[in-house]
PDB file of C-alpha atoms in Angstrom:
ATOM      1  CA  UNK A   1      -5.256   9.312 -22.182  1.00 70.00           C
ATOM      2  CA  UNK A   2      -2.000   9.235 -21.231  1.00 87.00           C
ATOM      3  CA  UNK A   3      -0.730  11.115 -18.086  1.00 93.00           C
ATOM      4  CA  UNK A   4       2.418  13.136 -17.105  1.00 94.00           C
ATOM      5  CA  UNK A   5       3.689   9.876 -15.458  1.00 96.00           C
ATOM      6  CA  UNK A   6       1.666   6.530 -16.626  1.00 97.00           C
ATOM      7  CA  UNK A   7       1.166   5.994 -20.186  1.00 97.00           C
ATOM      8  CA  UNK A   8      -1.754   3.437 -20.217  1.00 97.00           C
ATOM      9  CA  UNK A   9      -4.942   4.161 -22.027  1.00 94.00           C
ATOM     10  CA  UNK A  10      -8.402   3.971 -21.205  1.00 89.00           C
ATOM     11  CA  UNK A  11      -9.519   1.026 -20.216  1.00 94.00           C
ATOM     12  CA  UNK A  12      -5.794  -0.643 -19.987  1.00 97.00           C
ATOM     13  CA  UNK A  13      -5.969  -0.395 -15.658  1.00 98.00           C
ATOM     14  CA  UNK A  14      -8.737  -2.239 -13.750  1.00 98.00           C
ATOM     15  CA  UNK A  15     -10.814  -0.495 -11.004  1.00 98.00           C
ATOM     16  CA  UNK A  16      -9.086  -1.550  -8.412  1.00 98.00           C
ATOM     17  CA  UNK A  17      -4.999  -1.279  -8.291  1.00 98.00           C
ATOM     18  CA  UNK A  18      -2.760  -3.243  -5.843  1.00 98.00           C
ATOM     19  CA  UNK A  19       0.306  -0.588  -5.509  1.00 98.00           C
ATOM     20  CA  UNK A  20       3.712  -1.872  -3.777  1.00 97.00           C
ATOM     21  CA  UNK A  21       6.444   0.530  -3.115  1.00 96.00           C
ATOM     22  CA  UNK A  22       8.524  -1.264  -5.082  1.00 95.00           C
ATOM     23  CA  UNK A  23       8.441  -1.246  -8.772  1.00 96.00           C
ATOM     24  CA  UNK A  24       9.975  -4.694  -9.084  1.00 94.00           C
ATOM     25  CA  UNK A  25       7.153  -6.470  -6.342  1.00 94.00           C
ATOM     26  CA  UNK A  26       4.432  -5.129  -9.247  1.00 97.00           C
ATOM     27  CA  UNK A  27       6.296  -7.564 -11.389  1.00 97.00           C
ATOM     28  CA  UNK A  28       6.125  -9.850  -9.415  1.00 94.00           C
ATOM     29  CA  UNK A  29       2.691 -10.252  -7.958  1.00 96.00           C
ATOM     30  CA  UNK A  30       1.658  -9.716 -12.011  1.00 98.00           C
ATOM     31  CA  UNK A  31       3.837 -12.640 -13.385  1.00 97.00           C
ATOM     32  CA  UNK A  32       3.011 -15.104 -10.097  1.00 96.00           C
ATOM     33  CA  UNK A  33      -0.659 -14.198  -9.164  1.00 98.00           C
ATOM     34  CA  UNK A  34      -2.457 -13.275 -12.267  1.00 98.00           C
ATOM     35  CA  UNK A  35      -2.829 -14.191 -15.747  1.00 98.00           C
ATOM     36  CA  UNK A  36      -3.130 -12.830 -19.018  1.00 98.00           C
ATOM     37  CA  UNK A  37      -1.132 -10.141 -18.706  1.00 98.00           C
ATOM     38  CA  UNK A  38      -0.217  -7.381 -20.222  1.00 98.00           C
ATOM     39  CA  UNK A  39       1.947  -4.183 -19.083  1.00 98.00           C
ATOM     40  CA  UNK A  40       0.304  -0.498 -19.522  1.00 98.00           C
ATOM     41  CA  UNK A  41       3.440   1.625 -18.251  1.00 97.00           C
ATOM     42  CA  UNK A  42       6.784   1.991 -17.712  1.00 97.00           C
ATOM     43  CA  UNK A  43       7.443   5.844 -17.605  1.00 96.00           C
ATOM     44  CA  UNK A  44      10.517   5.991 -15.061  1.00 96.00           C
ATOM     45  CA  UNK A  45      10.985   2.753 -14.359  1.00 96.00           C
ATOM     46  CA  UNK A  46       6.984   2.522 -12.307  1.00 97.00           C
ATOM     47  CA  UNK A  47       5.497  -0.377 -13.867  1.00 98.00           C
ATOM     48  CA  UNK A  48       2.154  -1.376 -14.007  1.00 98.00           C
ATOM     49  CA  UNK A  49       0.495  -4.425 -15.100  1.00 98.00           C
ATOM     50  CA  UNK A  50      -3.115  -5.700 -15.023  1.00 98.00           C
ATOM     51  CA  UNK A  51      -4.306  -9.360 -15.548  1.00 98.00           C
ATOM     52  CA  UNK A  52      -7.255 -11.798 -14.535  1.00 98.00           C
ATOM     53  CA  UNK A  53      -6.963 -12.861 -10.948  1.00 98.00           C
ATOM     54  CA  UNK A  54      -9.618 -15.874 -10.244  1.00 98.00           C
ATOM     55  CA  UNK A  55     -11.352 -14.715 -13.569  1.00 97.00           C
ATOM     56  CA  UNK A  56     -11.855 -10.901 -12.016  1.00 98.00           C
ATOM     57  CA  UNK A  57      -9.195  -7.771 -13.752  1.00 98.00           C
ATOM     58  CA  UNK A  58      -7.154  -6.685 -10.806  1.00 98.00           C
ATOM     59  CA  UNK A  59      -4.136  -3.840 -11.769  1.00 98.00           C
ATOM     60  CA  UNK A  60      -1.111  -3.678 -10.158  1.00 98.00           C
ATOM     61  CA  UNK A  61       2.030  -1.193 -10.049  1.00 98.00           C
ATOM     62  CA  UNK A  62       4.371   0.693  -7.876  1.00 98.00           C
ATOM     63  CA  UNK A  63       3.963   3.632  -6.074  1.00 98.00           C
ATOM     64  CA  UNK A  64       7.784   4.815  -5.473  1.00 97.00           C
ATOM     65  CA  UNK A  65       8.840   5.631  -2.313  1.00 97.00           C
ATOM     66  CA  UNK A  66       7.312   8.486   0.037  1.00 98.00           C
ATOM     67  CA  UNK A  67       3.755  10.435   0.269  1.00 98.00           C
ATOM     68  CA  UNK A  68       4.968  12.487  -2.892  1.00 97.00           C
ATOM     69  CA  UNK A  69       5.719   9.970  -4.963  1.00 98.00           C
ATOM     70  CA  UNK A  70       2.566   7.924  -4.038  1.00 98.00           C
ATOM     71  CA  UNK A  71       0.252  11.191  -4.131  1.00 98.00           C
ATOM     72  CA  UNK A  72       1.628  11.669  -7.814  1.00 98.00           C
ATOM     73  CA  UNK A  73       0.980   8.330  -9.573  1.00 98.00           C
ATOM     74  CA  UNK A  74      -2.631   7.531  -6.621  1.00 98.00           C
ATOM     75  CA  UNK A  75      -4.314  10.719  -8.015  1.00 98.00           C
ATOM     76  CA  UNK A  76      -3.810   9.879 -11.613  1.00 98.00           C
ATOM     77  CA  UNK A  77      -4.868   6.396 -10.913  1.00 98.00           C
ATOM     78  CA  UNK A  78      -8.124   7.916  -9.080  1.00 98.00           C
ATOM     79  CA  UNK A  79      -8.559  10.939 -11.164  1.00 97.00           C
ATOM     80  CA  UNK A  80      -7.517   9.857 -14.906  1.00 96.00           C
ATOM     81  CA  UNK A  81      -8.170   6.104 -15.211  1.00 97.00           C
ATOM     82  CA  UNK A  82     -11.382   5.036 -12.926  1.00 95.00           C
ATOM     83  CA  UNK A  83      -9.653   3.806 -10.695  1.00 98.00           C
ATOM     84  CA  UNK A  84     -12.106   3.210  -7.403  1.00 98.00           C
ATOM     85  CA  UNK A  85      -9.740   1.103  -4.853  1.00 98.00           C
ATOM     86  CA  UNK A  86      -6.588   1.216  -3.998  1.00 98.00           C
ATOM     87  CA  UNK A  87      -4.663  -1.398  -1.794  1.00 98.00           C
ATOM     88  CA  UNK A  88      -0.712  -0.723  -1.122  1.00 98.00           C
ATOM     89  CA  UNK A  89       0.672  -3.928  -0.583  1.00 98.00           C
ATOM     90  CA  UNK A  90       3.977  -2.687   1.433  1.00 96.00           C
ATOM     91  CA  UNK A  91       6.668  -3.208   3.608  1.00 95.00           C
ATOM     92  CA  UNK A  92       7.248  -1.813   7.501  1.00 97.00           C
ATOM     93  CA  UNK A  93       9.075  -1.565  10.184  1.00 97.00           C
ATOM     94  CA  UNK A  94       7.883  -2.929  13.650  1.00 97.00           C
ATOM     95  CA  UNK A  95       7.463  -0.752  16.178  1.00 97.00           C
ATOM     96  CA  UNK A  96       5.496  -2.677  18.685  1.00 97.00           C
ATOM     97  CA  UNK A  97       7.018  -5.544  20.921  1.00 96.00           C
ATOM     98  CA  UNK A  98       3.994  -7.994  19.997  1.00 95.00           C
ATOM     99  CA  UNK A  99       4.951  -7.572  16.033  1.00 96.00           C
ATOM    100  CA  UNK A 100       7.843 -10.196  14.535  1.00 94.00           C
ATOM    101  CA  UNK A 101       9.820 -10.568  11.185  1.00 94.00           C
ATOM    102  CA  UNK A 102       6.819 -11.295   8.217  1.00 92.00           C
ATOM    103  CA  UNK A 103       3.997 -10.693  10.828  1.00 95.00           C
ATOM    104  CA  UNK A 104       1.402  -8.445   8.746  1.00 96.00           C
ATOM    105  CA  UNK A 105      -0.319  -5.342   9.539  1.00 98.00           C
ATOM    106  CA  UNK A 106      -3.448  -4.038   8.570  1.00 98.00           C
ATOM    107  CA  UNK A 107      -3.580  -0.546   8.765  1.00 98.00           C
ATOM    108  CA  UNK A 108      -6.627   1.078  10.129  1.00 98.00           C
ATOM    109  CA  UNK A 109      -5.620   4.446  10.738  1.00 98.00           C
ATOM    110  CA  UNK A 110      -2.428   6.312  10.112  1.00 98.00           C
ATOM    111  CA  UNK A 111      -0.691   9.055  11.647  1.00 98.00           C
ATOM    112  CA  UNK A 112       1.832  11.206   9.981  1.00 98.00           C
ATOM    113  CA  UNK A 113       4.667  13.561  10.375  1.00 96.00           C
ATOM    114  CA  UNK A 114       3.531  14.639   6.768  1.00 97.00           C
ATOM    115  CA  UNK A 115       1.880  17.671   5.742  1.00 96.00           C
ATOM    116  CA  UNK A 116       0.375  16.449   2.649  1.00 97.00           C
ATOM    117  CA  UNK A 117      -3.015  17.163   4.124  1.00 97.00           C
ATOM    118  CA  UNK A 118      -2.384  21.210   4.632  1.00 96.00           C
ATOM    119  CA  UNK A 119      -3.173  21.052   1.093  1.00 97.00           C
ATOM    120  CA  UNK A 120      -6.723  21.291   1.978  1.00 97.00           C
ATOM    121  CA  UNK A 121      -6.889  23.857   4.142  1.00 97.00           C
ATOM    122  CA  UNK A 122      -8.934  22.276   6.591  1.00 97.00           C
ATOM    123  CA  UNK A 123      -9.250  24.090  10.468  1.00 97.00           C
ATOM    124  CA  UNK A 124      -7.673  20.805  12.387  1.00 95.00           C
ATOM    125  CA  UNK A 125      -6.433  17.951  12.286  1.00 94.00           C
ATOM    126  CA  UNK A 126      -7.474  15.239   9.652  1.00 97.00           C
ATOM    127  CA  UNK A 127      -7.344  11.595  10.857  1.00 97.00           C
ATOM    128  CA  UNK A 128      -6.619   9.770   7.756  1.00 98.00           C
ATOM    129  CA  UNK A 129      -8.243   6.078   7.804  1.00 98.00           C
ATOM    130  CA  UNK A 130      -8.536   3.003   5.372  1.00 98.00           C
ATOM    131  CA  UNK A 131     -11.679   2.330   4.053  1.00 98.00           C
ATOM    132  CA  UNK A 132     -13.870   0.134   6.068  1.00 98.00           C
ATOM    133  CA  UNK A 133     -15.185  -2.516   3.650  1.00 98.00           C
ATOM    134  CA  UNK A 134     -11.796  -3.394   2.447  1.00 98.00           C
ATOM    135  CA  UNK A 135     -10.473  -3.599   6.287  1.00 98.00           C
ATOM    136  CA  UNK A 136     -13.730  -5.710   6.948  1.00 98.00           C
ATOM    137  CA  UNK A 137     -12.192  -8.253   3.357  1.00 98.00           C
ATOM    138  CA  UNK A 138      -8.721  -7.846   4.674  1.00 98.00           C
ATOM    139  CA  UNK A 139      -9.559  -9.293   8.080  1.00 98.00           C
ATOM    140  CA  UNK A 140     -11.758 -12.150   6.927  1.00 98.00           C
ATOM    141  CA  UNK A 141      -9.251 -13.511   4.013  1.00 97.00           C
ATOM    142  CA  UNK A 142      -6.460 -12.977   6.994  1.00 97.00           C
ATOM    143  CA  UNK A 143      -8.284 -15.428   9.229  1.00 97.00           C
ATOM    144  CA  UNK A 144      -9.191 -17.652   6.323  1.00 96.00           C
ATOM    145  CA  UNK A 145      -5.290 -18.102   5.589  1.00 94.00           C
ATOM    146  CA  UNK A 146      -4.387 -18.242   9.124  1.00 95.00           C
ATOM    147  CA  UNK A 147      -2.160 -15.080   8.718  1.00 93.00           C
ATOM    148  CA  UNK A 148       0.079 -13.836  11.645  1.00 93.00           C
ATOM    149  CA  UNK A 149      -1.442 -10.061  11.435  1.00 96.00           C
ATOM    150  CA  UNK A 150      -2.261  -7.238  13.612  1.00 98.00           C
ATOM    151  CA  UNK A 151      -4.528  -4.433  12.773  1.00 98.00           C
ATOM    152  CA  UNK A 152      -4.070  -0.700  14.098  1.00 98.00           C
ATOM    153  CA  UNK A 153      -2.808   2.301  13.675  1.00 98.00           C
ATOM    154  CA  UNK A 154       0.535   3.286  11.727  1.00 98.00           C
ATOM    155  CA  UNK A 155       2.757   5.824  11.636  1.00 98.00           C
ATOM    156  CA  UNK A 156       3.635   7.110   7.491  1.00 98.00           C
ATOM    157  CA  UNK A 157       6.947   9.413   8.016  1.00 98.00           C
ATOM    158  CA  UNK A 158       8.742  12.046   5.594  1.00 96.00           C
ATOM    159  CA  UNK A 159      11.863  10.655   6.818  1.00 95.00           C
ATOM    160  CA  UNK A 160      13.697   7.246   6.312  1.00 92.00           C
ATOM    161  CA  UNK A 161      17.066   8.477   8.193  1.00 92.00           C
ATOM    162  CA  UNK A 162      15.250  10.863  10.729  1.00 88.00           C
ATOM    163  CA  UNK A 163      17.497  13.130  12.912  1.00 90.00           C
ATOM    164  CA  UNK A 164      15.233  12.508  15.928  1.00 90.00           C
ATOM    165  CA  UNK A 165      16.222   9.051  17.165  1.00 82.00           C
ATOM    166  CA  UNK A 166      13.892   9.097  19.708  1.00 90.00           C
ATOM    167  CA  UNK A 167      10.871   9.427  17.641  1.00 93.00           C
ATOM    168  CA  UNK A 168       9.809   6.363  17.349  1.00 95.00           C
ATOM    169  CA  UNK A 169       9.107   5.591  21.260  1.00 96.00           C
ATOM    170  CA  UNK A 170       6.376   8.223  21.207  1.00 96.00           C
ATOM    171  CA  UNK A 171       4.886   6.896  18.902  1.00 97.00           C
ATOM    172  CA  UNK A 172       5.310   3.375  20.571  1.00 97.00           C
ATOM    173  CA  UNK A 173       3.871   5.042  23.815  1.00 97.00           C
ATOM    174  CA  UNK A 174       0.320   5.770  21.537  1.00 97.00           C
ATOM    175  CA  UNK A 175       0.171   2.449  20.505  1.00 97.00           C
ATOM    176  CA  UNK A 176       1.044   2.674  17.131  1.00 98.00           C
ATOM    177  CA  UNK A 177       2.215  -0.708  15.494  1.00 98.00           C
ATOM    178  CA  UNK A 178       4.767   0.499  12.794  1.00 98.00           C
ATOM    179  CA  UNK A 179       6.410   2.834  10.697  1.00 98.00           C
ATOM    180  CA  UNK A 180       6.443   3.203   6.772  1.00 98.00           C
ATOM    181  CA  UNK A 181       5.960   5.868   4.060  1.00 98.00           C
ATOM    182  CA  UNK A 182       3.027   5.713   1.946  1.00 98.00           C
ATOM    183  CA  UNK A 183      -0.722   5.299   3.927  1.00 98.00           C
ATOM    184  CA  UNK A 184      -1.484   8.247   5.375  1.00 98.00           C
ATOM    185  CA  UNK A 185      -0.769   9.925   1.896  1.00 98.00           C
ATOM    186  CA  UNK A 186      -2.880   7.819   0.106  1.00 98.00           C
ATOM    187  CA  UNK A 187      -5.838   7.796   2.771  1.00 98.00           C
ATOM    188  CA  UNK A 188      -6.138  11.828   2.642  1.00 98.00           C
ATOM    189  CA  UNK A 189      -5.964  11.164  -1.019  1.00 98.00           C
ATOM    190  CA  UNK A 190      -8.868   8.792  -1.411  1.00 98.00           C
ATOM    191  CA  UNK A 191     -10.888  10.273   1.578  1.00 98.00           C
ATOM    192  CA  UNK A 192     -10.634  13.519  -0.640  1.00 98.00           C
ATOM    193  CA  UNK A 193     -11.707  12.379  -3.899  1.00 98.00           C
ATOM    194  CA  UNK A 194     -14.284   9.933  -2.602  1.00 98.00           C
ATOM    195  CA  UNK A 195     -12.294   6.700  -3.496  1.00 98.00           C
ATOM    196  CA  UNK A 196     -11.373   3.653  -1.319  1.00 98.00           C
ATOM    197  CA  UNK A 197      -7.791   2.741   0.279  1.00 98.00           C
ATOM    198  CA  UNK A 198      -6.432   0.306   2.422  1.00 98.00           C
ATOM    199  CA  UNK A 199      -2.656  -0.646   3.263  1.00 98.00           C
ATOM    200  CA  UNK A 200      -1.894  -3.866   3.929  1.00 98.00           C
ATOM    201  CA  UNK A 201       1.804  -4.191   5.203  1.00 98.00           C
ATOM    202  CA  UNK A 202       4.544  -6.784   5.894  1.00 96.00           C
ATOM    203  CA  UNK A 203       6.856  -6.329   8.776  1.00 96.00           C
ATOM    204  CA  UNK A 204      10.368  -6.044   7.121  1.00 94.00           C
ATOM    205  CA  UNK A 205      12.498  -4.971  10.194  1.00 94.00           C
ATOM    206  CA  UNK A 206      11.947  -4.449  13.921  1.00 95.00           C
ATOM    207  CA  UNK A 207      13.042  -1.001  14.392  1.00 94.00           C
ATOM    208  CA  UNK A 208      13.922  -1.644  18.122  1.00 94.00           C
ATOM    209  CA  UNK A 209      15.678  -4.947  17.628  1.00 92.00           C
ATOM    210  CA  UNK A 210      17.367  -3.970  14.375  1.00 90.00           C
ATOM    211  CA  UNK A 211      16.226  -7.316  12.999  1.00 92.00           C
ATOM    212  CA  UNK A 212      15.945  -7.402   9.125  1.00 91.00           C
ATOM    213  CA  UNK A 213      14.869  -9.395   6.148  1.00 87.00           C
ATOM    214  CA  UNK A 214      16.594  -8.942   3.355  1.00 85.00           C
ATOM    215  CA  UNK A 215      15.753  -6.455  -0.028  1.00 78.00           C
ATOM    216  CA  UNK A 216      15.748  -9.787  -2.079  1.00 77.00           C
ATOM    217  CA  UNK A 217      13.167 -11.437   0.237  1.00 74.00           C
ATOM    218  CA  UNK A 218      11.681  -7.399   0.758  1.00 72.00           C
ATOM    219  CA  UNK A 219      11.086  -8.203  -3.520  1.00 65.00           C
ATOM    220  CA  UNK A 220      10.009 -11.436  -4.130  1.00 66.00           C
ATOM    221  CA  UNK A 221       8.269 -12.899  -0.987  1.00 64.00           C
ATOM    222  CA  UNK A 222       5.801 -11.699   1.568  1.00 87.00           C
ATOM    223  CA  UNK A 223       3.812 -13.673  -1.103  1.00 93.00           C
ATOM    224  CA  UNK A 224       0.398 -14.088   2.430  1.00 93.00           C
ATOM    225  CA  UNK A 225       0.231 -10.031   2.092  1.00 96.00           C
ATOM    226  CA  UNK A 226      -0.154 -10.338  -1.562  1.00 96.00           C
ATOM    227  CA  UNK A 227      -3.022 -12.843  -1.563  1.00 97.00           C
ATOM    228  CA  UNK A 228      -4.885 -11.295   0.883  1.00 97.00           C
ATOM    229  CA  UNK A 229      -4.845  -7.797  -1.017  1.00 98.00           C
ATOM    230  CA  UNK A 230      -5.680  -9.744  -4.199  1.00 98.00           C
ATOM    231  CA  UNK A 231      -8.891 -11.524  -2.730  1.00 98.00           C
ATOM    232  CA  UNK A 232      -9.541  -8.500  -0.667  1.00 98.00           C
ATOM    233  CA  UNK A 233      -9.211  -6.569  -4.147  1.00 98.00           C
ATOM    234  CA  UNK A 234     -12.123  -9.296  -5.314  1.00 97.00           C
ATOM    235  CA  UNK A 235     -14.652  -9.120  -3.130  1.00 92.00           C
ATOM    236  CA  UNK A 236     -17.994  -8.515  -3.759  1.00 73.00           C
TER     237      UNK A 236
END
């Protein structure tokens, strides 16, 4: 069963995956949040782990960094292993003024400087959006926990160290909340092979303000986005 790039077999990932950028945060979440688990990959460094969370199997493991990366190891997940959900639990930089340090955003739509989609030939241009039943969960367990969260549009870019500096105040201009590197990628994705996505993102930086948290906090805390993807991963 094994893939070019996870080595799990059948039956070893749940149906729904929780996918952080970050390799390490998939540790993480598996050895605070769940229990009995045990690890199905570790090809490059990308590991995976899946567990009982609240007596339900819930999957989790990194995406890497970028639409490519996150295309790669998403369509095997959808394609190879059953996979029907997948919610990136991630980090972002705030682009709006009404955003702070740890404030989460849910992402509803998100725009891209990407061409991933031009893979499909399509005559336009593709919105990519989360799926509404896990934005519906998202939203509810959010309120339950008394989250500081926003939900909205994103903006997933190609480019970490862009050239255009003034890039992000047009996309400020449209509204758009914050910047990262995976969602829009992994919306087209889903949208094309009839699966379910969602991003659900803590604000790691203000991209205006150049505050920061740091890559050790970036690892091992933003521990509200984490339970709200795994009880939004849950629900009925």
């Amino acid at each position: 069963m094994m893939t070019p790039h996870i080595e799990a077999k059948k039956g070893q990932v749940a149906q729904v995956v929780l996918m952080p950028g970050d390799p390490l945060r998939a540790k993480f979440i598996a050895e605070n949040f769940l229990v009995d688990v045990v690890q199905f990959n570790g090809v490059r460094g990308m590991l995976g782990y899946t567990g009982q969370y609240k007596g339900r199997l819930v999957s989790v493991m990194g995406s890497g960094m970028g639409i490519p990366s996150m295309g790669i190891y998403a369509h095997e997940l959808f394609s190879f292993y059953d996979v029907e959900r997948i919610i990136r639990v991630g980090t972002a930089g705030g682009i709006s003024p009404h955003l702070a340090l740890r404030d989460v955003v849910i992402a509803m739509g998100a725009c891209t400087n990407s061409n991933f989609v031009g893979q499909y030939n399509l005559a336009g241009h593709f919105a990519p959006i989360a799926d509404y039943r896990l934005l519906a969960a998202a939203v509810k367990h959010a309120e339950k926990a008394g989250v500081a969260y926003r939900v909205g549009n994103v903006i997933t870019s190609d480019t970490f160290y862009g050239d255009d500096t003034a890039a992000m105040a047009g996309w400020l201009k449209m509204g758009v909340l914050a910047v990262e590197m995976e969602t829009a990628g992994l919306y087209a994705l889903a949208a094309r092979l009839g699966k379910q996505a969602l991003a659900i993102l803590t604000i790691s930086d203000m991209v205006f303000t150049q505050e920061v948290t740091t890559a050790q906090e970036r690892q091992n805390s933003f521990t509200q986005m984490m339970e709200i993807a795994l009880e939004t991963a849950i629900e009925e």
